[in-house]
mmCIF file with all atom_site columns, N, CA and C in Angstrom:
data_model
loop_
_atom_site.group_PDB
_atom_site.id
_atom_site.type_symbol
_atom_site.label_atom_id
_atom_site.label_alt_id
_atom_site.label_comp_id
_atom_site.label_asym_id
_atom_site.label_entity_id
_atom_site.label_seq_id
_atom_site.pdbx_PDB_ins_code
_atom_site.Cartn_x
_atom_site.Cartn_y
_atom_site.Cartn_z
_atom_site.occupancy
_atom_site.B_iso_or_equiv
_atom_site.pdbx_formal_charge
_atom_site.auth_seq_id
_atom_site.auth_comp_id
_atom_site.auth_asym_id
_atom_site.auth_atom_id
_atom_site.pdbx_PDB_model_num
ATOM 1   N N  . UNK F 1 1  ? 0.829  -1.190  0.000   1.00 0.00 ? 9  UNK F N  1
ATOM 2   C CA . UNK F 1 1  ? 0.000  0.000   0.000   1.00 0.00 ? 9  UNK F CA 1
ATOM 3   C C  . UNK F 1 1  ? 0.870  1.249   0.000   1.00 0.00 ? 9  UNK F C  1
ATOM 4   N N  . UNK F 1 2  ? 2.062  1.450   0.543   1.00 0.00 ? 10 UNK F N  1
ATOM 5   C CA . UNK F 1 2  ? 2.877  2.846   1.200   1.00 0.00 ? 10 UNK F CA 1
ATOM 6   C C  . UNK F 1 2  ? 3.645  2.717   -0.663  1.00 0.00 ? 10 UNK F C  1
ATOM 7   N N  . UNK F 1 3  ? 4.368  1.541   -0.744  1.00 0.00 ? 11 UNK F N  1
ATOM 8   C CA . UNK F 1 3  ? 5.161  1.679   -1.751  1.00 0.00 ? 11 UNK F CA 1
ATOM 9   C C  . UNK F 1 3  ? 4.454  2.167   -3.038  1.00 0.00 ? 11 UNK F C  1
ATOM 10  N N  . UNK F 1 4  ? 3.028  1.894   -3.148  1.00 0.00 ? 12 UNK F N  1
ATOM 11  C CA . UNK F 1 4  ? 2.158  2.732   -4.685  1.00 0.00 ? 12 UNK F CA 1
ATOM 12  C C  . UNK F 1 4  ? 2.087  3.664   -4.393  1.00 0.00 ? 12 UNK F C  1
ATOM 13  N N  . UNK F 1 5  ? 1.990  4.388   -3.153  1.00 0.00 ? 13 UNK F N  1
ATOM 14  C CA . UNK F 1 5  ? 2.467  6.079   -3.199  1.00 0.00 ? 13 UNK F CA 1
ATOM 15  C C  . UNK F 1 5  ? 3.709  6.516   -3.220  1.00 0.00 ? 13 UNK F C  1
ATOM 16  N N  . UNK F 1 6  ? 4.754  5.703   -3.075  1.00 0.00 ? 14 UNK F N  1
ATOM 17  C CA . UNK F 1 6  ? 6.049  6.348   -2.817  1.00 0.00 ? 14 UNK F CA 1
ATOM 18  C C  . UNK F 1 6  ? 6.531  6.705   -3.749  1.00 0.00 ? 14 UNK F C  1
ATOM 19  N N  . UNK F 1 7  ? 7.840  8.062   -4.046  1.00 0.00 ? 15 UNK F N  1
ATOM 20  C CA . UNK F 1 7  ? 8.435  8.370   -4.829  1.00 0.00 ? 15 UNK F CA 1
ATOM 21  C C  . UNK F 1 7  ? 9.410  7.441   -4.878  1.00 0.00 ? 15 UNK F C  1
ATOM 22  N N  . UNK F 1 8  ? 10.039 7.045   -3.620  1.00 0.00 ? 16 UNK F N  1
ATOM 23  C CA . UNK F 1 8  ? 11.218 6.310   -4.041  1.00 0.00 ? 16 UNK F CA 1
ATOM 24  C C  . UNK F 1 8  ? 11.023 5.612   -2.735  1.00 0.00 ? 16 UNK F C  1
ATOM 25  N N  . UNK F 1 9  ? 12.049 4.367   -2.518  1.00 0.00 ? 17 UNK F N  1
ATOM 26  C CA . UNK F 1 9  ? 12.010 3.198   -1.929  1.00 0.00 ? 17 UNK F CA 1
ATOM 27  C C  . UNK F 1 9  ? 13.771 3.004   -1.734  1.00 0.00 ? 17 UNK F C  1
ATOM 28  N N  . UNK F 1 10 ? 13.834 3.216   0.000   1.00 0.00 ? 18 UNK F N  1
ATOM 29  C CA . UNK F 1 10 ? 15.291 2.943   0.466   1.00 0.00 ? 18 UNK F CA 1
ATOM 30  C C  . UNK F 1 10 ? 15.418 1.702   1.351   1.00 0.00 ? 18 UNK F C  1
ATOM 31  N N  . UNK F 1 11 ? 15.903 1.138   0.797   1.00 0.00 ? 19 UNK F N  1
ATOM 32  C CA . UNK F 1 11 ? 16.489 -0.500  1.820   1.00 0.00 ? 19 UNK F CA 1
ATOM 33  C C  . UNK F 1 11 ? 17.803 -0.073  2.621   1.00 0.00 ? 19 UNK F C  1
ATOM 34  N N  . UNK F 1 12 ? 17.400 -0.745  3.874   1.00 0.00 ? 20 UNK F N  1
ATOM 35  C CA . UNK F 1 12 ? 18.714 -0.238  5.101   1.00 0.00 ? 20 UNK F CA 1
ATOM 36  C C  . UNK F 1 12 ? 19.158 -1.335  4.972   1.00 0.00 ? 20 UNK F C  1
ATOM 37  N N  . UNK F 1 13 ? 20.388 -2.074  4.427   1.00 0.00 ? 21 UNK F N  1
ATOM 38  C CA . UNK F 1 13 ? 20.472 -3.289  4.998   1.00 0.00 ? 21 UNK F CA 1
ATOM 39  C C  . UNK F 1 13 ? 21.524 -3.527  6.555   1.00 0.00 ? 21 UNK F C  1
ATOM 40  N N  . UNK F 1 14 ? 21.508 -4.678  7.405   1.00 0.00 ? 22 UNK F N  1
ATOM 41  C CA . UNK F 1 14 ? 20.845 -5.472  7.638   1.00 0.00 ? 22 UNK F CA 1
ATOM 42  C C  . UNK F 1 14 ? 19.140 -5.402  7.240   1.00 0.00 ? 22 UNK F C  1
ATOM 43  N N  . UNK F 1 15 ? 18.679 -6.461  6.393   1.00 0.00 ? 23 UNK F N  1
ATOM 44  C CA . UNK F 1 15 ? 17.167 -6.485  6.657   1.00 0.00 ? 23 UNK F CA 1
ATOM 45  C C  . UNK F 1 15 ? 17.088 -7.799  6.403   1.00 0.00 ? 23 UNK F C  1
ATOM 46  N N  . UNK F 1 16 ? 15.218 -7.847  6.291   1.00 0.00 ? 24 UNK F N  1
ATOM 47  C CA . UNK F 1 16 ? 15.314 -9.282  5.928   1.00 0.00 ? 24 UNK F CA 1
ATOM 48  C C  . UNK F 1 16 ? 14.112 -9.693  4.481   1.00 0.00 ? 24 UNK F C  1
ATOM 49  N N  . UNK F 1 17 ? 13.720 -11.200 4.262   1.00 0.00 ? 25 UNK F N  1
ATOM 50  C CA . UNK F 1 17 ? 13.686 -11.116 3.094   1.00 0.00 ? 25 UNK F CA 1
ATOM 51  C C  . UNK F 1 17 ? 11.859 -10.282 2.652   1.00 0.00 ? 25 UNK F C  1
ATOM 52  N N  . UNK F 1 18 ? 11.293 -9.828  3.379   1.00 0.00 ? 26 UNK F N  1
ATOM 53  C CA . UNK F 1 18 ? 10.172 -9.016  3.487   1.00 0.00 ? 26 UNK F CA 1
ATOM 54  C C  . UNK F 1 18 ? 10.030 -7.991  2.380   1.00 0.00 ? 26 UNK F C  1
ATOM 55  N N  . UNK F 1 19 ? 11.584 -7.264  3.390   1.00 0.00 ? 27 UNK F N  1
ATOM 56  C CA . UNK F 1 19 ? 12.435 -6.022  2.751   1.00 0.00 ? 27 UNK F CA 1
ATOM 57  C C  . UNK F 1 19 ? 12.756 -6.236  1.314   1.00 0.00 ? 27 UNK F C  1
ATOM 58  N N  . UNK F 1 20 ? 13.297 -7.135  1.054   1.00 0.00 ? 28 UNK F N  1
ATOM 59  C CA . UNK F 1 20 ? 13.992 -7.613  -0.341  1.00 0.00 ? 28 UNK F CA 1
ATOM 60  C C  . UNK F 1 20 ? 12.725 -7.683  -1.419  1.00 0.00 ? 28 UNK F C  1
ATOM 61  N N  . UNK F 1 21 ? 12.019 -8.298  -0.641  1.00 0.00 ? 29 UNK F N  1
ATOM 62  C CA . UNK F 1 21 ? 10.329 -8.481  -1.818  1.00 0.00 ? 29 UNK F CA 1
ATOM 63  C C  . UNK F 1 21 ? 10.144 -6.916  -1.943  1.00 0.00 ? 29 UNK F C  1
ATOM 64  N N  . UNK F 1 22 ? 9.841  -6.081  -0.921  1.00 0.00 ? 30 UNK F N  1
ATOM 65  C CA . UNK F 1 22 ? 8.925  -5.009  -1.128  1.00 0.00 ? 30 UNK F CA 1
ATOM 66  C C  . UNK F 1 22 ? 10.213 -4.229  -2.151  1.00 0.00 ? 30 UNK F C  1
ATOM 67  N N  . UNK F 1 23 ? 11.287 -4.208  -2.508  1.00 0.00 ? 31 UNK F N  1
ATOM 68  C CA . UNK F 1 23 ? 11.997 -3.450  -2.960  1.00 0.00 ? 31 UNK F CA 1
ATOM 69  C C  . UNK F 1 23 ? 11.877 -3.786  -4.312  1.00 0.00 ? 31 UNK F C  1
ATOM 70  N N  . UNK F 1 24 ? 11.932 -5.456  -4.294  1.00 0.00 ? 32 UNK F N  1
ATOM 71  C CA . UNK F 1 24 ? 11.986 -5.892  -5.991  1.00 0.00 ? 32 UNK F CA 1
ATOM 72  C C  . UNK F 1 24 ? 10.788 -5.554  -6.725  1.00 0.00 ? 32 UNK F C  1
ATOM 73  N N  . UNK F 1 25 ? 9.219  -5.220  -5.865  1.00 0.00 ? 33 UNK F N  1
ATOM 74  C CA . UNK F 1 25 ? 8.149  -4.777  -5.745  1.00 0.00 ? 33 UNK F CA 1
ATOM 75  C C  . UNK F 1 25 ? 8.380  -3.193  -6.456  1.00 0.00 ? 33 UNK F C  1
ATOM 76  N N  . UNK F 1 26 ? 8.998  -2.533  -5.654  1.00 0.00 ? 34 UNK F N  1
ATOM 77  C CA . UNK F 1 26 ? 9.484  -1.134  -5.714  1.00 0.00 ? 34 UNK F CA 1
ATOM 78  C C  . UNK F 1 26 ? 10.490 -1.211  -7.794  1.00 0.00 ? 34 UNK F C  1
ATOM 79  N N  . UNK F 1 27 ? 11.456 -1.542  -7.648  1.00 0.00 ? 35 UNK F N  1
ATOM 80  C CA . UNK F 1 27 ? 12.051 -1.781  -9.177  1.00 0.00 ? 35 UNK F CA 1
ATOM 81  C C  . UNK F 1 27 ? 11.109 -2.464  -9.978  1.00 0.00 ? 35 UNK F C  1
ATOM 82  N N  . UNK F 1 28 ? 9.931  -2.591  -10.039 1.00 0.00 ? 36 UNK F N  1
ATOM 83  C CA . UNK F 1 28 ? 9.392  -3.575  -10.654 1.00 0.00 ? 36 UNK F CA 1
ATOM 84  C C  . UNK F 1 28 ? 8.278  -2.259  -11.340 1.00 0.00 ? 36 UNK F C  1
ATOM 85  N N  . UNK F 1 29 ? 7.885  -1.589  -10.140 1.00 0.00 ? 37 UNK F N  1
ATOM 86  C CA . UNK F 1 29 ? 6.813  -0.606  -10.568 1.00 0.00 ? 37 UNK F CA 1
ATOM 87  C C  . UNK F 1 29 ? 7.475  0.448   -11.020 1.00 0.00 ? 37 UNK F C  1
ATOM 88  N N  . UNK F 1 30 ? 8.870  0.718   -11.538 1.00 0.00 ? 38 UNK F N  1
ATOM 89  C CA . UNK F 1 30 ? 9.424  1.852   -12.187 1.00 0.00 ? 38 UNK F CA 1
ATOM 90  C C  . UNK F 1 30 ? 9.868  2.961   -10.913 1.00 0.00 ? 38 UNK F C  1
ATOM 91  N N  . UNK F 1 31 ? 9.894  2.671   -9.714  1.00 0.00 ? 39 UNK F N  1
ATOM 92  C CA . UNK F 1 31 ? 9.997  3.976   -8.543  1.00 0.00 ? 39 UNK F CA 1
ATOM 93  C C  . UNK F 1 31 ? 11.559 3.876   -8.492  1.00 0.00 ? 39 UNK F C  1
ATOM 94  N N  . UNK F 1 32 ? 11.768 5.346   -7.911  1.00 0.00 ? 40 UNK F N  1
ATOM 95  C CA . UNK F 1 32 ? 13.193 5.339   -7.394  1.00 0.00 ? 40 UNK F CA 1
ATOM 96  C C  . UNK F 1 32 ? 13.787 4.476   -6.251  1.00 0.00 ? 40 UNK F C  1
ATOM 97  N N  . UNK F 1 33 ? 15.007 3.384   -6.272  1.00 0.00 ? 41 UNK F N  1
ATOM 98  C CA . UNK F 1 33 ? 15.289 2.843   -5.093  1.00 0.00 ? 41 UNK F CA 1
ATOM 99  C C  . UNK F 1 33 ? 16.501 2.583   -4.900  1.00 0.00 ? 41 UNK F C  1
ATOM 100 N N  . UNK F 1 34 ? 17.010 2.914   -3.573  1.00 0.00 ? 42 UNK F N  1
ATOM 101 C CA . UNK F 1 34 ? 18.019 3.108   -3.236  1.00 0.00 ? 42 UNK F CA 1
ATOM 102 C C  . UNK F 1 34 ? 18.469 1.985   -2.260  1.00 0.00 ? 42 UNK F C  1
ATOM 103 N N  . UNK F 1 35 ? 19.887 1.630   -1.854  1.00 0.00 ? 43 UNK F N  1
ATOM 104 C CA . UNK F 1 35 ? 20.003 0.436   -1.195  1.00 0.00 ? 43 UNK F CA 1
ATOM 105 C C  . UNK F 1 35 ? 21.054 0.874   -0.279  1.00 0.00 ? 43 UNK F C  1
ATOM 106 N N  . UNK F 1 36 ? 21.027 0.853   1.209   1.00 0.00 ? 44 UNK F N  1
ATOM 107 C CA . UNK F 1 36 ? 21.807 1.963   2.292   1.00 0.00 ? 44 UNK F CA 1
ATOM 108 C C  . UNK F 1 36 ? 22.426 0.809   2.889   1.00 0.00 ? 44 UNK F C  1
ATOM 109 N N  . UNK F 1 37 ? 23.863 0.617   2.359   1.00 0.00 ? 45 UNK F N  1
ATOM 110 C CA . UNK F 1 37 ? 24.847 -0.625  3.183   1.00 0.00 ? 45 UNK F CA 1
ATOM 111 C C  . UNK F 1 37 ? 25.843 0.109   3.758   1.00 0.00 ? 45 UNK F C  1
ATOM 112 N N  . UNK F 1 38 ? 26.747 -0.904  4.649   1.00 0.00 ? 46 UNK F N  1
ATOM 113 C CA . UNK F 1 38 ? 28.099 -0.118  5.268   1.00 0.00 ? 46 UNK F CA 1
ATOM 114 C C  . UNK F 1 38 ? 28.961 -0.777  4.276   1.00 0.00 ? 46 UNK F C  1
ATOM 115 N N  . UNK F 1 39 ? 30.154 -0.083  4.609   1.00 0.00 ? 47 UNK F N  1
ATOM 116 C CA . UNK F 1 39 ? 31.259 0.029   3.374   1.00 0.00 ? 47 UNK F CA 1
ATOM 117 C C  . UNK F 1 39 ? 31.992 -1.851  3.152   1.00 0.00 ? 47 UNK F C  1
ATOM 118 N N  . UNK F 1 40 ? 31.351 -2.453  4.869   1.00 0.00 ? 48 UNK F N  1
ATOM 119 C CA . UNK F 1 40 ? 32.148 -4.406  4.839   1.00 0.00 ? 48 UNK F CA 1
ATOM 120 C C  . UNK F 1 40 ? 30.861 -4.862  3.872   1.00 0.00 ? 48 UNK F C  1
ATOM 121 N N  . UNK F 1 41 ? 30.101 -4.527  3.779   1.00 0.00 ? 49 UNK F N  1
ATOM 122 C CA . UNK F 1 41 ? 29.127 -5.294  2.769   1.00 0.00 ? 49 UNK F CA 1
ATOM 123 C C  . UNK F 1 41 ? 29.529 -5.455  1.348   1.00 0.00 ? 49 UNK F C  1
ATOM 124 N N  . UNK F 1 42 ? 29.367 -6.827  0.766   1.00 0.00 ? 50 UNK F N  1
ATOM 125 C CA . UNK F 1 42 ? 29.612 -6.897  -0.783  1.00 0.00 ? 50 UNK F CA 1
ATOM 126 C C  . UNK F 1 42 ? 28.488 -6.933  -1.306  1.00 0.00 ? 50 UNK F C  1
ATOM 127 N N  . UNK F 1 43 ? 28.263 -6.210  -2.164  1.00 0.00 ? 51 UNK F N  1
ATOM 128 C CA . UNK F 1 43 ? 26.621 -6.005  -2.976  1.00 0.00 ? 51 UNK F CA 1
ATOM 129 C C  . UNK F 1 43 ? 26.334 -7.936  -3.431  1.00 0.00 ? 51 UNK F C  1
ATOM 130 N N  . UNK F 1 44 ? 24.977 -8.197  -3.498  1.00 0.00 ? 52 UNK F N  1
ATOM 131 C CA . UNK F 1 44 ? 24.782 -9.456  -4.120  1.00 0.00 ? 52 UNK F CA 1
ATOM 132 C C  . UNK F 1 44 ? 24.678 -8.265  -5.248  1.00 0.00 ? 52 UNK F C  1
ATOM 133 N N  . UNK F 1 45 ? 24.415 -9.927  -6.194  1.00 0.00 ? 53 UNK F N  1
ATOM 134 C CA . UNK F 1 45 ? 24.133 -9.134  -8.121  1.00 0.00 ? 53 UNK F CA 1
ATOM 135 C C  . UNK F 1 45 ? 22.920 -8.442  -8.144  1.00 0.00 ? 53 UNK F C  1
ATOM 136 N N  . UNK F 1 46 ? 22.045 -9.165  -7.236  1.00 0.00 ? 54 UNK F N  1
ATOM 137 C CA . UNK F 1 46 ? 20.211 -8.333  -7.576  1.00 0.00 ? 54 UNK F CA 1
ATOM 138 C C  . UNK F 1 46 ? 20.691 -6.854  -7.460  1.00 0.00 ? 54 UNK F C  1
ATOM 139 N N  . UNK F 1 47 ? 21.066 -6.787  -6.418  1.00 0.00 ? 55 UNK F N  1
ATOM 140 C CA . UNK F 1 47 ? 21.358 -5.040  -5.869  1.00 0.00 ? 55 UNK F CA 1
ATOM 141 C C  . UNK F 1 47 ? 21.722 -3.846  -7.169  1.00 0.00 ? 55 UNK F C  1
ATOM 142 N N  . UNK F 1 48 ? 22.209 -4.785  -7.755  1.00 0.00 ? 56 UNK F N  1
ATOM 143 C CA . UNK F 1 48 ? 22.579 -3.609  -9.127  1.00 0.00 ? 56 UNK F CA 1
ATOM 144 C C  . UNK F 1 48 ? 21.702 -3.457  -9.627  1.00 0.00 ? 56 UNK F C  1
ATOM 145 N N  . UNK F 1 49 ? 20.332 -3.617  -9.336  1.00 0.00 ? 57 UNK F N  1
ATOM 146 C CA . UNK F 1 49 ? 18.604 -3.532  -10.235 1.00 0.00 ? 57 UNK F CA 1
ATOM 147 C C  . UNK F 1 49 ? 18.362 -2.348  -9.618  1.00 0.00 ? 57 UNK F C  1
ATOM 148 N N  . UNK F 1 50 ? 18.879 -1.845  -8.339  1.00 0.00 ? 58 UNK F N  1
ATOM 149 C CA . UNK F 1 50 ? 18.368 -0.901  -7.687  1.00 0.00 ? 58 UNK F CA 1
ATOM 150 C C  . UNK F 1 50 ? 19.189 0.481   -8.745  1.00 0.00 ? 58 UNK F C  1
ATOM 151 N N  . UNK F 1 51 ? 18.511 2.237   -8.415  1.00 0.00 ? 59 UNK F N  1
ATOM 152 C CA . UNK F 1 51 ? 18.868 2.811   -9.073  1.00 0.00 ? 59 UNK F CA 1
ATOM 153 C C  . UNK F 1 51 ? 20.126 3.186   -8.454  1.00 0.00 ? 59 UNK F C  1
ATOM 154 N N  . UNK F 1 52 ? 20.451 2.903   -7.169  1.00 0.00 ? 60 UNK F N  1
ATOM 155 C CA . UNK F 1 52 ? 21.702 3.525   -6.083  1.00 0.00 ? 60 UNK F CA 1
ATOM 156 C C  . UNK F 1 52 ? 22.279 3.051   -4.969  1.00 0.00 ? 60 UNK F C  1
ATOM 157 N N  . UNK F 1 53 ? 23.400 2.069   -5.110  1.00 0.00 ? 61 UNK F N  1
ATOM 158 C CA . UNK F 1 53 ? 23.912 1.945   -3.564  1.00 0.00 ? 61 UNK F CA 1
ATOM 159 C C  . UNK F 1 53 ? 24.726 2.543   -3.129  1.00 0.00 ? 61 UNK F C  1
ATOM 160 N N  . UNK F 1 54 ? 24.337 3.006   -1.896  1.00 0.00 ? 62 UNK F N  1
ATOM 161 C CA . UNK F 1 54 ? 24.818 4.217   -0.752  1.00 0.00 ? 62 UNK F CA 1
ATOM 162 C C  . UNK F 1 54 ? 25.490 3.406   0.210   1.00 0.00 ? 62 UNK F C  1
ATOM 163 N N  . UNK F 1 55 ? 26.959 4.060   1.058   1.00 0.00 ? 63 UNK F N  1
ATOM 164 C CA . UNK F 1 55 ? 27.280 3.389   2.037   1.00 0.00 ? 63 UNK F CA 1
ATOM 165 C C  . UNK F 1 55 ? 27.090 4.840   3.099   1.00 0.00 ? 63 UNK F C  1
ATOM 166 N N  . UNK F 1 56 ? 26.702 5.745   2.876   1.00 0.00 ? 64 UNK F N  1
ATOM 167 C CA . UNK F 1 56 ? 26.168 6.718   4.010   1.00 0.00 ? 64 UNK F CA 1
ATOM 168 C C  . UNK F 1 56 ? 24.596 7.092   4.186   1.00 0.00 ? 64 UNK F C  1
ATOM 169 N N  . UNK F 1 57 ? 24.356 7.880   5.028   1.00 0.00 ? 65 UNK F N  1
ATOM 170 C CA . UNK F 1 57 ? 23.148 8.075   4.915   1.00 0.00 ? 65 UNK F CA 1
ATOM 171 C C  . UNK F 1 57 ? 23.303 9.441   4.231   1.00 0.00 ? 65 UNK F C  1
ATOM 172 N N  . UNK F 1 58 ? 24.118 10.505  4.949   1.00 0.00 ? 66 UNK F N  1
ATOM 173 C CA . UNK F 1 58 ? 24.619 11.633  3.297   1.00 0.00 ? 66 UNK F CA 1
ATOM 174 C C  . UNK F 1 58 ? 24.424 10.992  2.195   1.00 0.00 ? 66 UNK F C  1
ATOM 175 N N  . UNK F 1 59 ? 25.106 10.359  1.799   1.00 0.00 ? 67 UNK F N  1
ATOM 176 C CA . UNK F 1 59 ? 25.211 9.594   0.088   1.00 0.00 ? 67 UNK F CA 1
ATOM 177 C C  . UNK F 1 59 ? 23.389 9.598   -0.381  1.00 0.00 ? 67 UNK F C  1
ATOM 178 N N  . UNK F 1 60 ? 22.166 9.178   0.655   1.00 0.00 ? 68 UNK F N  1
ATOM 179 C CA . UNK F 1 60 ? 21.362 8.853   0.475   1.00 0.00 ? 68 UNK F CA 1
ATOM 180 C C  . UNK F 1 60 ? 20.513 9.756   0.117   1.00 0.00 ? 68 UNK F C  1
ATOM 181 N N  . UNK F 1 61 ? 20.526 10.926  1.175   1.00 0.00 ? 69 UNK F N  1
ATOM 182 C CA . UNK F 1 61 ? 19.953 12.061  1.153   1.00 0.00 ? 69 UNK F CA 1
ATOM 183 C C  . UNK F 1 61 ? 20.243 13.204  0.161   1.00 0.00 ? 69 UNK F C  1
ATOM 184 N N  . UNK F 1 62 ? 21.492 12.761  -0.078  1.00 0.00 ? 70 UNK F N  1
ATOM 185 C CA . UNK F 1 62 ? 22.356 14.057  -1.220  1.00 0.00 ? 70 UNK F CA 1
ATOM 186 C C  . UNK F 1 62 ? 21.156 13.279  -2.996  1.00 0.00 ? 70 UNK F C  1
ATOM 187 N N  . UNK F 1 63 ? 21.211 12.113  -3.299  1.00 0.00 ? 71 UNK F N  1
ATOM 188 C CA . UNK F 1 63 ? 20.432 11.475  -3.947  1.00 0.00 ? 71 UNK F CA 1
ATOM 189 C C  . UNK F 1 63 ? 19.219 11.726  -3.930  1.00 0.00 ? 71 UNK F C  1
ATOM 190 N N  . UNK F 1 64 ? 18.649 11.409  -3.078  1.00 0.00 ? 72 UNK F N  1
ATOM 191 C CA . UNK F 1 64 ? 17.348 12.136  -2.922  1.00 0.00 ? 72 UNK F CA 1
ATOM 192 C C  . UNK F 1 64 ? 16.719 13.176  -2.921  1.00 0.00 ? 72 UNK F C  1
ATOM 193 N N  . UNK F 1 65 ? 17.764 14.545  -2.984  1.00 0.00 ? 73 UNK F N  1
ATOM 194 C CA . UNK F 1 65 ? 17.341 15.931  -3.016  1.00 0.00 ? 73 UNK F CA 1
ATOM 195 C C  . UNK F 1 65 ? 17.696 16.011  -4.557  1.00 0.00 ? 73 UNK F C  1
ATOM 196 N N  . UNK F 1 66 ? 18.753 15.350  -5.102  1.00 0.00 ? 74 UNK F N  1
ATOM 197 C CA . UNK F 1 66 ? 18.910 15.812  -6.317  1.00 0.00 ? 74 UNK F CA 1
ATOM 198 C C  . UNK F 1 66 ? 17.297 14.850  -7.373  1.00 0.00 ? 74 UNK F C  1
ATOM 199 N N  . UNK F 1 67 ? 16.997 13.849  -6.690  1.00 0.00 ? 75 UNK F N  1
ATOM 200 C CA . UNK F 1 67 ? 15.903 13.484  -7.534  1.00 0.00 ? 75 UNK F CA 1
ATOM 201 C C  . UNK F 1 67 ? 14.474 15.081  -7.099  1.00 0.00 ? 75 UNK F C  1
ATOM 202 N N  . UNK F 1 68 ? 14.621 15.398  -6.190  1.00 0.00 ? 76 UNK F N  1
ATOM 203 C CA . UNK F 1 68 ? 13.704 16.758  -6.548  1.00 0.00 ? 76 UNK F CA 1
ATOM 204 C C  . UNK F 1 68 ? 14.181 17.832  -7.467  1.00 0.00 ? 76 UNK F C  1
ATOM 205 N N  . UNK F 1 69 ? 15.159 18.056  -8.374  1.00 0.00 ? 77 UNK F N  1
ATOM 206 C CA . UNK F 1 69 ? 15.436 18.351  -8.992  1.00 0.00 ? 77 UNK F CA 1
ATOM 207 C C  . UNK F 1 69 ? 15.700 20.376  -8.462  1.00 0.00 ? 77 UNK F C  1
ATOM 208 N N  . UNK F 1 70 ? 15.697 20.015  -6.912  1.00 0.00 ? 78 UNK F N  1
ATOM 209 C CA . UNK F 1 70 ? 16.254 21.109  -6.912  1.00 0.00 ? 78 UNK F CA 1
ATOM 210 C C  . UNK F 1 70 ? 17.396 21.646  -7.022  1.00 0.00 ? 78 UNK F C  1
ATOM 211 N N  . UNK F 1 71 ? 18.810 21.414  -6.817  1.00 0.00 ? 79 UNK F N  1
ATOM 212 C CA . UNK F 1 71 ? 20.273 21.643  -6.675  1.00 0.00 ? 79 UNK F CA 1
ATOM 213 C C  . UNK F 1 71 ? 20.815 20.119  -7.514  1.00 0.00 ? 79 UNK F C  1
ATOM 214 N N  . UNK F 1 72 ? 21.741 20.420  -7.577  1.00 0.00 ? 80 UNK F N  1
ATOM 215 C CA . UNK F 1 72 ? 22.681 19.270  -8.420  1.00 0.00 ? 80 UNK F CA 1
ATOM 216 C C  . UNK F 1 72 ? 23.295 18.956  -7.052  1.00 0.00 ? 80 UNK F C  1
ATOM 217 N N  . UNK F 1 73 ? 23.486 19.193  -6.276  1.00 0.00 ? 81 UNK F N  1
ATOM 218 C CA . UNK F 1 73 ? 23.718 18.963  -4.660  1.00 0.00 ? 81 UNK F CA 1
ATOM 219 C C  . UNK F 1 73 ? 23.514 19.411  -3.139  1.00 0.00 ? 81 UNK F C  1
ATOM 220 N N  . UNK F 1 74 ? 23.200 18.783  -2.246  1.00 0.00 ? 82 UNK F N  1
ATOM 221 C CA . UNK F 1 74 ? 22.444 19.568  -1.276  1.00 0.00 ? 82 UNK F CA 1
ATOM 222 C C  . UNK F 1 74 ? 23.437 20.843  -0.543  1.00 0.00 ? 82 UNK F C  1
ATOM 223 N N  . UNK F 1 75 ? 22.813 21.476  -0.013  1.00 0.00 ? 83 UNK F N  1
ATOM 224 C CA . UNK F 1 75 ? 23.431 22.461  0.137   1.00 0.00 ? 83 UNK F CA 1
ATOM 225 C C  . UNK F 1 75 ? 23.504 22.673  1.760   1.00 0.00 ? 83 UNK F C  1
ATOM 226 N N  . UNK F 1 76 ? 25.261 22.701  2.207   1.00 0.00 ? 84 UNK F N  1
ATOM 227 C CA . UNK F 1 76 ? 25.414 22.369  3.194   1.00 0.00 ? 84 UNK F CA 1
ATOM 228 C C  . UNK F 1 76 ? 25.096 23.934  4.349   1.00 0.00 ? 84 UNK F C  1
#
């Protein structure tokens, strides 16, 4: 229900496989989605379906302001 309104769709990982459905859910319906790991994580292959993996939460947010198409970067 949340994800047919959403603009975009961010996975924190650790998660579990719930998360993984509602995201492939999310790439499936054309939305923006982003995938928020720490830097020891090795991406599996699915992950490259997503439009962005982030190892900050900056990285995430700087992404996300530029999909509002206001600044080419947020402004500190």
């Amino acid at each position: 229900k949340y994800i047919n309104s959403a603009d975009a769709v961010v996975m924190v990982l650790p998660c579990g496989m719930n998360a993984h459905l509602e995201l492939g859910k999310a790439i499936g319906m054309g939305k923006h989605t982003v995938i928020l790991m720490d830097d020891a994580s090795k991406p599996e292959l699915m992950y490259f379906m997503a439009d962005r993996i982030c190892h900050t939460i900056d990285e995430v947010s700087d992404y996300l302001y530029v999909l509002e198409g206001c600044y080419p970067r947020r402004p500190d």
